[in-house]
Amino acid sequence: MTGIVKKIDAQGFGIIDGADGSKVPFIRSDVMNRHILEPGQKVIFSVRRVKDQAFAENVVVMREQHNW
């Protein structure tokens, strides 16, 4: 799934606005390649469900495409 980082706090807890309109929480340990996420970044992620609650995992920052 794709989305945009909505917010992230100093402890590493954050929310991604999913492309489908969902709000998906994540924690710093779910971010791949040790990237530091910032609000507004586009990301790709998987969703895992725990007791019917969705959580983001394997979060990866999308590379910007340049049309030069």
PDB file of N, CA and C in Angstrom, residues 3-4 7 9 13 17 19 22 27 32 36-38 40-41 43 46 51 53 55-56 59-60 62 67:
ATOM      1  N   GLY A   3       1.141   5.582   0.875  1.00  0.00           N
ATOM      2  CA  GLY A   3       0.553   6.599   1.720  1.00  0.00           C
ATOM      3  C   GLY A   3       1.517   7.740   1.963  1.00  0.00           C
ATOM      4  N   ILE A   4       1.097   8.658   2.815  1.00  0.00           N
ATOM      5  CA  ILE A   4       1.898   9.820   3.173  1.00  0.00           C
ATOM      6  C   ILE A   4       1.988   9.879   4.692  1.00  0.00           C
ATOM      7  N   LYS A   7       2.085  12.220  10.647  1.00  0.00           N
ATOM      8  CA  LYS A   7       2.819  12.772  11.789  1.00  0.00           C
ATOM      9  C   LYS A   7       3.672  11.681  12.407  1.00  0.00           C
ATOM     10  N   ASP A   9       6.092  11.312  16.255  1.00  0.00           N
ATOM     11  CA  ASP A   9       6.538  11.998  17.461  1.00  0.00           C
ATOM     12  C   ASP A   9       7.979  11.617  17.808  1.00  0.00           C
ATOM     13  N   PHE A  13       6.548   7.051  17.253  1.00  0.00           N
ATOM     14  CA  PHE A  13       5.194   6.612  16.920  1.00  0.00           C
ATOM     15  C   PHE A  13       4.617   7.571  15.889  1.00  0.00           C
ATOM     16  N   ASP A  17      -1.266   8.315   6.344  1.00  0.00           N
ATOM     17  CA  ASP A  17      -2.535   8.421   5.616  1.00  0.00           C
ATOM     18  C   ASP A  17      -2.432   7.485   4.426  1.00  0.00           C
ATOM     19  N   ALA A  19      -3.399   5.450   0.975  1.00  0.00           N
ATOM     20  CA  ALA A  19      -4.002   5.874  -0.294  1.00  0.00           C
ATOM     21  C   ALA A  19      -5.493   5.560  -0.346  1.00  0.00           C
ATOM     22  N   SER A  22      -7.383   5.280   4.757  1.00  0.00           N
ATOM     23  CA  SER A  22      -7.210   4.770   6.116  1.00  0.00           C
ATOM     24  C   SER A  22      -6.084   5.507   6.834  1.00  0.00           C
ATOM     25  N   ILE A  27       5.424   2.283  14.093  1.00  0.00           N
ATOM     26  CA  ILE A  27       6.474   2.605  15.054  1.00  0.00           C
ATOM     27  C   ILE A  27       7.810   2.578  14.323  1.00  0.00           C
ATOM     28  N   MET A  32      12.007   0.487   7.326  1.00  0.00           N
ATOM     29  CA  MET A  32      13.134  -0.235   6.749  1.00  0.00           C
ATOM     30  C   MET A  32      14.302   0.720   6.469  1.00  0.00           C
ATOM     31  N   ILE A  36      14.866   8.076   8.501  1.00  0.00           N
ATOM     32  CA  ILE A  36      14.138   8.936   9.426  1.00  0.00           C
ATOM     33  C   ILE A  36      12.962   9.517   8.647  1.00  0.00           C
ATOM     34  N   LEU A  37      11.770   9.225   9.103  1.00  0.00           N
ATOM     35  CA  LEU A  37      10.577   9.702   8.406  1.00  0.00           C
ATOM     36  C   LEU A  37      10.205  11.105   8.865  1.00  0.00           C
ATOM     37  N   GLU A  38       9.633  11.853   7.934  1.00  0.00           N
ATOM     38  CA  GLU A  38       9.155  13.198   8.219  1.00  0.00           C
ATOM     39  C   GLU A  38       7.748  13.345   7.652  1.00  0.00           C
ATOM     40  N   GLY A  40       4.738  14.330   5.486  1.00  0.00           N
ATOM     41  CA  GLY A  40       4.673  14.690   4.083  1.00  0.00           C
ATOM     42  C   GLY A  40       5.402  13.740   3.153  1.00  0.00           C
ATOM     43  N   GLN A  41       6.260  12.859   3.701  1.00  0.00           N
ATOM     44  CA  GLN A  41       6.976  11.910   2.849  1.00  0.00           C
ATOM     45  C   GLN A  41       6.035  10.834   2.330  1.00  0.00           C
ATOM     46  N   VAL A  43       5.371   7.060   1.215  1.00  0.00           N
ATOM     47  CA  VAL A  43       5.923   5.778   1.625  1.00  0.00           C
ATOM     48  C   VAL A  43       5.141   4.619   1.008  1.00  0.00           C
ATOM     49  N   SER A  46       3.522  -2.401   4.099  1.00  0.00           N
ATOM     50  CA  SER A  46       2.622  -3.546   4.233  1.00  0.00           C
ATOM     51  C   SER A  46       1.727  -3.289   5.435  1.00  0.00           C
ATOM     52  N   LYS A  51      -5.849  -8.173  16.142  1.00  0.00           N
ATOM     53  CA  LYS A  51      -7.187  -8.004  16.730  1.00  0.00           C
ATOM     54  C   LYS A  51      -8.005  -6.963  15.969  1.00  0.00           C
ATOM     55  N   GLN A  53      -7.135  -4.526  14.213  1.00  0.00           N
ATOM     56  CA  GLN A  53      -6.519  -3.198  14.095  1.00  0.00           C
ATOM     57  C   GLN A  53      -5.379  -3.286  13.087  1.00  0.00           C
ATOM     58  N   PHE A  55      -1.888  -2.111  11.332  1.00  0.00           N
ATOM     59  CA  PHE A  55      -0.623  -1.455  11.651  1.00  0.00           C
ATOM     60  C   PHE A  55       0.284  -1.531  10.431  1.00  0.00           C
ATOM     61  N   ALA A  56       1.059  -0.473  10.188  1.00  0.00           N
ATOM     62  CA  ALA A  56       1.999  -0.479   9.069  1.00  0.00           C
ATOM     63  C   ALA A  56       3.262  -1.229   9.467  1.00  0.00           C
ATOM     64  N   VAL A  59       7.906  -0.295   6.258  1.00  0.00           N
ATOM     65  CA  VAL A  59       7.707   1.038   5.686  1.00  0.00           C
ATOM     66  C   VAL A  59       8.984   1.475   4.954  1.00  0.00           C
ATOM     67  N   VAL A  60       8.831   1.888   3.698  1.00  0.00           N
ATOM     68  CA  VAL A  60       9.960   2.328   2.872  1.00  0.00           C
ATOM     69  C   VAL A  60       9.604   3.667   2.234  1.00  0.00           C
ATOM     70  N   MET A  62       9.386   6.329  -0.557  1.00  0.00           N
ATOM     71  CA  MET A  62       9.351   6.281  -2.024  1.00  0.00           C
ATOM     72  C   MET A  62      10.373   7.265  -2.573  1.00  0.00           C
ATOM     73  N   ASN A  67      11.417  14.325 -13.821  1.00  0.00           N
ATOM     74  CA  ASN A  67      11.141  14.314 -15.260  1.00  0.00           C
ATOM     75  C   ASN A  67      11.974  15.401 -15.931  1.00  0.00           C
TER      76      ASN A  67
END
